[in-house]
JSON list of C-alpha atoms in Angstrom, two decimals:
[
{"chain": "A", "resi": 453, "resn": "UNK", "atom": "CA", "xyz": [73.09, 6.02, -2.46]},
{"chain": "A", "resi": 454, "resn": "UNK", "atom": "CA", "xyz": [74.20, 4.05, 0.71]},
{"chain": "A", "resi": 455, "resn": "UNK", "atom": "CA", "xyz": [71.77, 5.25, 3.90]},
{"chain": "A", "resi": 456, "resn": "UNK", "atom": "CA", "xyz": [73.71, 7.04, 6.78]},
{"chain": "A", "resi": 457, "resn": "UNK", "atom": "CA", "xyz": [76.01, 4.68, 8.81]},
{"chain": "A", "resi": 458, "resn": "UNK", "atom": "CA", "xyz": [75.39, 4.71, 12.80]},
{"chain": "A", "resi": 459, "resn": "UNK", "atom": "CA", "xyz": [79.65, 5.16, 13.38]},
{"chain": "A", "resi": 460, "resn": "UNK", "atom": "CA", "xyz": [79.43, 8.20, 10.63]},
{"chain": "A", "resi": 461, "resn": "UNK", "atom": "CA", "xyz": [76.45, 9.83, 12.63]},
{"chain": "A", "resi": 462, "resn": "UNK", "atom": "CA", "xyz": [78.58, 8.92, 16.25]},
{"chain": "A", "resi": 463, "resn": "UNK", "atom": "CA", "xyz": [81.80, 9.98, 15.06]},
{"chain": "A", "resi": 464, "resn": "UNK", "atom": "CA", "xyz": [79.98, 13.54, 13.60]},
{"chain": "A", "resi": 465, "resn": "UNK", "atom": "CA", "xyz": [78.55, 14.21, 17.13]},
{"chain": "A", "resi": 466, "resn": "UNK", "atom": "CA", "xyz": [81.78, 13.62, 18.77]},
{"chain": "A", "resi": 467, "resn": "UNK", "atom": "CA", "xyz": [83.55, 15.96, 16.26]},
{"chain": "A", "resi": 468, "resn": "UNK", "atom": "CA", "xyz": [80.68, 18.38, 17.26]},
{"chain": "A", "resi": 469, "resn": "UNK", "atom": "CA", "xyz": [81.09, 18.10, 21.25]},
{"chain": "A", "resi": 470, "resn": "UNK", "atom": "CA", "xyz": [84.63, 18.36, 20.76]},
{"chain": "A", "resi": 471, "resn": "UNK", "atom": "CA", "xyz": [84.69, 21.31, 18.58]},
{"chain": "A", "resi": 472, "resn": "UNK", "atom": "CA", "xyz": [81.65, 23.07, 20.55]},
{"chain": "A", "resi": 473, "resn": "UNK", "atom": "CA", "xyz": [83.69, 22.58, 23.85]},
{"chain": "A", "resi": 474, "resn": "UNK", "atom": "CA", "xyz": [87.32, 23.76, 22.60]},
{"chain": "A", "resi": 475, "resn": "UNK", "atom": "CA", "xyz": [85.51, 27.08, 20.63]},
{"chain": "A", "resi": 476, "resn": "UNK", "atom": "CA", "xyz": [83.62, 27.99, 23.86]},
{"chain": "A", "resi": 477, "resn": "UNK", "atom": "CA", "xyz": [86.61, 27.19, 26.27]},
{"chain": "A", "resi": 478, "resn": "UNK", "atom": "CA", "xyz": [88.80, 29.52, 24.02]},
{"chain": "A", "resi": 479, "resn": "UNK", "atom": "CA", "xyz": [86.43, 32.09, 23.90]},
{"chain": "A", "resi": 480, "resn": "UNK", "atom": "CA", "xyz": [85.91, 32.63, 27.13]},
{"chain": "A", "resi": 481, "resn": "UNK", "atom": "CA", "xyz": [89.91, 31.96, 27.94]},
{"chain": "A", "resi": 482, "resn": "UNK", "atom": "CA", "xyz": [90.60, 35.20, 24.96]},
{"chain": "A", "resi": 483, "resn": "UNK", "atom": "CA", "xyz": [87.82, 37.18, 27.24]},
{"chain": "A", "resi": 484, "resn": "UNK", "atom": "CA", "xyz": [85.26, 37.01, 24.33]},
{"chain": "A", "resi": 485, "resn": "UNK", "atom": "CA", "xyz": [81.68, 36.27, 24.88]},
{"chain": "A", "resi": 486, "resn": "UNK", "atom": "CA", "xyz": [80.48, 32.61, 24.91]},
{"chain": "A", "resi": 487, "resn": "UNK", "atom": "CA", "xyz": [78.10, 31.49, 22.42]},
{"chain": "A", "resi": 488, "resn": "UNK", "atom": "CA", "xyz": [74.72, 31.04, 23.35]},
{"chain": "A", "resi": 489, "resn": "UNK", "atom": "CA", "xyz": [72.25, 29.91, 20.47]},
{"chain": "A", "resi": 490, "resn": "UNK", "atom": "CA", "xyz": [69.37, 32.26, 19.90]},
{"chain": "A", "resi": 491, "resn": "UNK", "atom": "CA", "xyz": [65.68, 30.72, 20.07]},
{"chain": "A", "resi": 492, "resn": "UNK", "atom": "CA", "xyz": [64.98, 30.87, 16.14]},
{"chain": "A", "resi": 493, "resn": "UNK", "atom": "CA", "xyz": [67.77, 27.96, 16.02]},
{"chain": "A", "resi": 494, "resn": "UNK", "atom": "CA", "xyz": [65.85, 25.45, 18.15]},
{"chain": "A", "resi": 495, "resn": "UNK", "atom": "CA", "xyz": [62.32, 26.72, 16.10]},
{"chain": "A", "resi": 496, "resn": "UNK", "atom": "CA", "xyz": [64.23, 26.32, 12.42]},
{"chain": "A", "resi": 497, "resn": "UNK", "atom": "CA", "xyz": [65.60, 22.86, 13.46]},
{"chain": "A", "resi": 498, "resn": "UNK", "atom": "CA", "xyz": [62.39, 21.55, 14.02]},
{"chain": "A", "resi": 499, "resn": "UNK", "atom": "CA", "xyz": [60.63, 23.24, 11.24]},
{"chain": "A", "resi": 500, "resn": "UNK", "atom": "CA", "xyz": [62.79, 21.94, 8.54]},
{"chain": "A", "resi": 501, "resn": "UNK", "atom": "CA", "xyz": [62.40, 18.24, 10.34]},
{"chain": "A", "resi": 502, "resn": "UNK", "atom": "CA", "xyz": [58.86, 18.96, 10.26]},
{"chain": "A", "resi": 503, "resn": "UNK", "atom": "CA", "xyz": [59.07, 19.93, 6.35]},
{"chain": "A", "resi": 504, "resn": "UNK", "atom": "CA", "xyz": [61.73, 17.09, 5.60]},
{"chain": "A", "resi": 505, "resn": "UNK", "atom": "CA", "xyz": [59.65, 13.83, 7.01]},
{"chain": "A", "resi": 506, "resn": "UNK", "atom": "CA", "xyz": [56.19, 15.89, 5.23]},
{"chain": "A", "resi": 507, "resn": "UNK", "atom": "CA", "xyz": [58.16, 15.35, 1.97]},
{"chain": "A", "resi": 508, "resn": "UNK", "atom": "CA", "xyz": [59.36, 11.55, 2.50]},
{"chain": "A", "resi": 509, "resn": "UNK", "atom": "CA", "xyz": [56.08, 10.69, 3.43]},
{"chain": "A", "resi": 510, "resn": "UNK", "atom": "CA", "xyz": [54.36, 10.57, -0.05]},
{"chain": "A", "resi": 511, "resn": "UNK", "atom": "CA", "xyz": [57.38, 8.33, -1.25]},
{"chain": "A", "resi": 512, "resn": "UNK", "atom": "CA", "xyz": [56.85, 6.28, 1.72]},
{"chain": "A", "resi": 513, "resn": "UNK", "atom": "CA", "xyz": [53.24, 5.80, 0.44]},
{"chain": "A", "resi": 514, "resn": "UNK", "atom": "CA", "xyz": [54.36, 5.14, -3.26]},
{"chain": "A", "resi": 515, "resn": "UNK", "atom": "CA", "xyz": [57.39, 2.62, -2.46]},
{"chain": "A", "resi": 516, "resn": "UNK", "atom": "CA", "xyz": [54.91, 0.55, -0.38]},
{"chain": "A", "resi": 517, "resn": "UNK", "atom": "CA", "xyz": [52.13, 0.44, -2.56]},
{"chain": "A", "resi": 518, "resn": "UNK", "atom": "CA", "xyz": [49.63, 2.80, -0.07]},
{"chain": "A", "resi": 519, "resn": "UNK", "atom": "CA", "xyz": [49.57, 4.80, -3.07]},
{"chain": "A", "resi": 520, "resn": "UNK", "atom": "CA", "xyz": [49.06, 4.91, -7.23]},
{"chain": "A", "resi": 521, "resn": "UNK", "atom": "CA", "xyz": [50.41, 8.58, -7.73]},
{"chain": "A", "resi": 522, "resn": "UNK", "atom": "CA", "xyz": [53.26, 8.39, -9.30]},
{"chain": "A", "resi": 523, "resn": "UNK", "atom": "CA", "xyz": [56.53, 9.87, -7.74]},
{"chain": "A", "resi": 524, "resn": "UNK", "atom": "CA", "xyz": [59.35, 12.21, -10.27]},
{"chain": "A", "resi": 525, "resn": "UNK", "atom": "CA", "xyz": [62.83, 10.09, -9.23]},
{"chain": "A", "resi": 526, "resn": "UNK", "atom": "CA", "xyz": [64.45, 13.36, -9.47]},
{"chain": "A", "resi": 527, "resn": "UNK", "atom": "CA", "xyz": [62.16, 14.77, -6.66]},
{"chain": "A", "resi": 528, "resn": "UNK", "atom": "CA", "xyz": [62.46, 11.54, -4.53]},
{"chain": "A", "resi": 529, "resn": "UNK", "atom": "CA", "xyz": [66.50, 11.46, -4.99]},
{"chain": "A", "resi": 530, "resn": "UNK", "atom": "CA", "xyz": [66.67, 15.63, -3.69]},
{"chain": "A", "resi": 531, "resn": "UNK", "atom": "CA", "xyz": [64.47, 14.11, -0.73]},
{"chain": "A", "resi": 532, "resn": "UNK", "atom": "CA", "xyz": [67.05, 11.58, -0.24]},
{"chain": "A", "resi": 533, "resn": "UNK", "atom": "CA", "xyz": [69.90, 13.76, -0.25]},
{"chain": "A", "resi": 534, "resn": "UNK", "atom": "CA", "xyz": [68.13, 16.91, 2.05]},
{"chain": "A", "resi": 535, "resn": "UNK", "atom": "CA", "xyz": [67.71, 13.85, 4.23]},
{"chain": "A", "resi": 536, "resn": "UNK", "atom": "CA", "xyz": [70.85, 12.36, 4.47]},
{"chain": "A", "resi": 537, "resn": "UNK", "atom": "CA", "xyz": [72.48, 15.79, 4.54]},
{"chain": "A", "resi": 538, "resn": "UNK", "atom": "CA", "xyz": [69.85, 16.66, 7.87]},
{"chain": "A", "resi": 539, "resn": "UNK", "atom": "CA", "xyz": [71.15, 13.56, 9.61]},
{"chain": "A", "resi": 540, "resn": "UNK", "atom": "CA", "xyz": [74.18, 14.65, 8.75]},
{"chain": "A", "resi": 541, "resn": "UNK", "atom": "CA", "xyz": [74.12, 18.22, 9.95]},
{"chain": "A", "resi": 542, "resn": "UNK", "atom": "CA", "xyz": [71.89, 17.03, 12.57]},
{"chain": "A", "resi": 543, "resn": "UNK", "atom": "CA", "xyz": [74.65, 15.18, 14.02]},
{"chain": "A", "resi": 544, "resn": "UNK", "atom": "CA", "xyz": [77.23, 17.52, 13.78]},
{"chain": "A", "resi": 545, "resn": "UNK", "atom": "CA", "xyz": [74.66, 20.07, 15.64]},
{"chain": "A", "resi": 546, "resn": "UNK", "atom": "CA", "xyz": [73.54, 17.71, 18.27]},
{"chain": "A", "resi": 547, "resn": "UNK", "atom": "CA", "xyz": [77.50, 17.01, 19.30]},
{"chain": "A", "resi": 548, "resn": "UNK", "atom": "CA", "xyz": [78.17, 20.98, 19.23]},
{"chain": "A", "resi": 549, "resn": "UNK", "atom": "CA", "xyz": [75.12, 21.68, 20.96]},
{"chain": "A", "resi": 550, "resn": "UNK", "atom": "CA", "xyz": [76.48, 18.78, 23.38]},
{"chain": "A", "resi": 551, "resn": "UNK", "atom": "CA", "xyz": [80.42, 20.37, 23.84]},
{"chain": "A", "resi": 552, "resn": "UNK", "atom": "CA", "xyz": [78.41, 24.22, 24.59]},
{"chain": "A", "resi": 553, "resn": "UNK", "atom": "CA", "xyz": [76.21, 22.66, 27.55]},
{"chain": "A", "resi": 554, "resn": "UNK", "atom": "CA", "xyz": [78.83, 20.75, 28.57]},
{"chain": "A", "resi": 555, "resn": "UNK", "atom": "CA", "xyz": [81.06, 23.75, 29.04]},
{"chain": "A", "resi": 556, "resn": "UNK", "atom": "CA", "xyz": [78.27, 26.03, 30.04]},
{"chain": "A", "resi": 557, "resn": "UNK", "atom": "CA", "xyz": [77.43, 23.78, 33.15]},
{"chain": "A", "resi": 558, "resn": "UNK", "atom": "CA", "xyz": [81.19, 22.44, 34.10]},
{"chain": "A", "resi": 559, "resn": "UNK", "atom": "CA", "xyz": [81.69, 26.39, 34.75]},
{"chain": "A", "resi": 560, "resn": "UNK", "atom": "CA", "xyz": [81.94, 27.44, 38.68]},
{"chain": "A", "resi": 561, "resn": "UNK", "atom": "CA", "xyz": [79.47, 30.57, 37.58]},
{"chain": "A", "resi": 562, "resn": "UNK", "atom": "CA", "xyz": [76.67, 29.39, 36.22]},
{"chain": "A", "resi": 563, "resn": "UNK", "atom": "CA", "xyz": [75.93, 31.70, 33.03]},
{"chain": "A", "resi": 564, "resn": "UNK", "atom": "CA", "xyz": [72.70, 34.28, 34.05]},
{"chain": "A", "resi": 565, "resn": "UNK", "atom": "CA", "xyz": [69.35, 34.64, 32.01]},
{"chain": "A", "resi": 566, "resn": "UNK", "atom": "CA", "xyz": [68.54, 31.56, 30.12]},
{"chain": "A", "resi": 567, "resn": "UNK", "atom": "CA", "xyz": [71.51, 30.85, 28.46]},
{"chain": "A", "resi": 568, "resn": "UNK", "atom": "CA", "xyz": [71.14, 26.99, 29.96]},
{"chain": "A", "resi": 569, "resn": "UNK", "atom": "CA", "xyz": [67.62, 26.38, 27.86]},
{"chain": "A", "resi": 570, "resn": "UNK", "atom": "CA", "xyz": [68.76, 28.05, 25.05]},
{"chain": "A", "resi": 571, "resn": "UNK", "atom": "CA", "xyz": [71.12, 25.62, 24.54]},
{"chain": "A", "resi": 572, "resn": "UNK", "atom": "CA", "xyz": [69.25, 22.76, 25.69]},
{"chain": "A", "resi": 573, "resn": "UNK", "atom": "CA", "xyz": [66.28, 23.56, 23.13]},
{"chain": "A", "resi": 574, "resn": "UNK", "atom": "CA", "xyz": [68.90, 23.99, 20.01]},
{"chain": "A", "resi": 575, "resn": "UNK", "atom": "CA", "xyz": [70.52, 20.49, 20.99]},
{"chain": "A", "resi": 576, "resn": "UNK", "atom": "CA", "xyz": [67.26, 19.17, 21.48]},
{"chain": "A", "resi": 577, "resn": "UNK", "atom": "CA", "xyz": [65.96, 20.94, 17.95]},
{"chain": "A", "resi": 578, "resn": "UNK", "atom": "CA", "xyz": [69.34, 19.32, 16.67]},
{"chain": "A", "resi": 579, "resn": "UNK", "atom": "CA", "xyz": [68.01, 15.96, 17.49]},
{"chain": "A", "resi": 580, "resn": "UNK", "atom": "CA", "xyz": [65.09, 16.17, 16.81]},
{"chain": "A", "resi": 581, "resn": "UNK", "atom": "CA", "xyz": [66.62, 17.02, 12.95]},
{"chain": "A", "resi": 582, "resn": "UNK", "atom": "CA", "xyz": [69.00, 13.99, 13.50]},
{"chain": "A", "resi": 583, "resn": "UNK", "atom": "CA", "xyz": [65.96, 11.57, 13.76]},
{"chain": "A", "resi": 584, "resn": "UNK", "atom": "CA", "xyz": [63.63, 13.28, 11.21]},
{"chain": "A", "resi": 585, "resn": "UNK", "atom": "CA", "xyz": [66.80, 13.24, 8.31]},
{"chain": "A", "resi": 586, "resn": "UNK", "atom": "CA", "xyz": [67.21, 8.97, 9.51]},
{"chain": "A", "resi": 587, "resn": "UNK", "atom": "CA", "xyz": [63.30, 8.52, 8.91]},
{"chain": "A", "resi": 588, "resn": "UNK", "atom": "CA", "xyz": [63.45, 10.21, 5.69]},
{"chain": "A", "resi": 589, "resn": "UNK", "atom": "CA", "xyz": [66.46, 8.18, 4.89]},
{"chain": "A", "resi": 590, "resn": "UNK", "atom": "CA", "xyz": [64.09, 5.36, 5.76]},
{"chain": "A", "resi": 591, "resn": "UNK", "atom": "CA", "xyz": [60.98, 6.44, 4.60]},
{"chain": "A", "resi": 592, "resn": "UNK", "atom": "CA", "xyz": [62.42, 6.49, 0.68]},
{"chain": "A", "resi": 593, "resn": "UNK", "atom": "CA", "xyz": [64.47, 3.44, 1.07]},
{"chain": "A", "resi": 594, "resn": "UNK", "atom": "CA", "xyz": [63.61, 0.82, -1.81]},
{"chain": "A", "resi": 595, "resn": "UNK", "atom": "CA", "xyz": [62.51, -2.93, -0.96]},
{"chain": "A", "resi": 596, "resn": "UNK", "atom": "CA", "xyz": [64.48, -5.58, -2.36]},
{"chain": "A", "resi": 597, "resn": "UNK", "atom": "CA", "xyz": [63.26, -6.85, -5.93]},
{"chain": "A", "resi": 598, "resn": "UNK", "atom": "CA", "xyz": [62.76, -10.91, -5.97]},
{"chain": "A", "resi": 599, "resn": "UNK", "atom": "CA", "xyz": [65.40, -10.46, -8.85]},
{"chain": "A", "resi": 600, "resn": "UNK", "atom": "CA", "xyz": [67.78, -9.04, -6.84]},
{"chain": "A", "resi": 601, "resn": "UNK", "atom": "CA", "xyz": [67.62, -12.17, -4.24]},
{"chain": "A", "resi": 602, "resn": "UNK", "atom": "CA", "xyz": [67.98, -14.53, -6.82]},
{"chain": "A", "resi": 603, "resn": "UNK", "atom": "CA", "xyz": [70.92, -12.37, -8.30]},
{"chain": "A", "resi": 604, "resn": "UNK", "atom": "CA", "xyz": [72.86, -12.51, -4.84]},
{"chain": "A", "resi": 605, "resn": "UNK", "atom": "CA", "xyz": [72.06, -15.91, -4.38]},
{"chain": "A", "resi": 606, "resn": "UNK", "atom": "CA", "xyz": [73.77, -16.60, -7.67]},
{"chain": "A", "resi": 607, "resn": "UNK", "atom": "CA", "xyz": [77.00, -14.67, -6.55]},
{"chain": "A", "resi": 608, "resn": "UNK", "atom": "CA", "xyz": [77.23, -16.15, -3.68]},
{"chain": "A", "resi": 609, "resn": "UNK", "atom": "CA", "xyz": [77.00, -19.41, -5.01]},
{"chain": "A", "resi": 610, "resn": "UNK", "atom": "CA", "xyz": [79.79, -18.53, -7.73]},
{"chain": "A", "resi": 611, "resn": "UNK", "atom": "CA", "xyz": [77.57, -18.63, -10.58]},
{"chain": "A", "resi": 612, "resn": "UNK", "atom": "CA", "xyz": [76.74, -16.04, -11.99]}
]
């Protein structure tokens, strides 16, 4: 499995700002209420990082040797995939969050209550998800083998 490319996570949060902006600028143009995350999205972002880098870390320990438990493949491979799917989704969030401040503060009425810091914490929970789902991606990446050095070596070299 190839780890998460930096124009796949850019391109993700640009689809998300630009898809966050147009839903809340129709919205409010069709006289519906904008959306304004509620607080348990910022709090579940951040748990699930929490829960996400808690399981990389033993792997982390095992692929570098800190550690002589051994690790299933199967578990460490879901770990790799929740994480690449949180950097994923984490992206995608962090660009909507993004487009919904962007609107909410371009607005000549500034929206009452705390709709502002709602937003702000589920963008910033949406980050936070982005980073921990990249570290997990990192945290079960394999080191090169010696073999495999020797075997690229000999491809480059046309002969192998």
């Amino acid at each position: 499995m190839n780890r998460t490319r930096p124009t796949t996570v850019i391109g993700l949060v640009v689809l998300g700002l630009v898809v966050g902006f147009l839903a809340e600028l129709t919205a409010s143009s069709l006289g519906a209420a904008v959306f304004i995350p509620p607080l348990t999205l910022p709090i579940t972002l951040l748990a699930v990082s929490i829960i996400l880098v808690a399981f990389a870390v033993p792997i982390r320990r095992a692929v570098r040797g800190r550690s002589t438990k051994r690790i299933d493949p199967f578990q460490a491979m879901r770990i790799v995939v929740l994480a690449k799917a949180c950097s994923l989704s984490g992206a995608l969030l962090t660009g909507a969050g993004a487009g919904l401040l962007a609107y909410l503060l371009t607005r000549d009425v500034i929206p009452g209550g705390n709709a502002i810091l709602l937003t702000a914490l589920s963008t910033a929970g949406a980050i936070v998800l982005l980073i921990a789902g990249l570290v997990a991606e990192l945290f079960c990446t394999l080191p090169p083998d010696d073999g495999d050095d020797d075997h690229r070596e000999s491809v480059r070299a046309g002969t192998h």
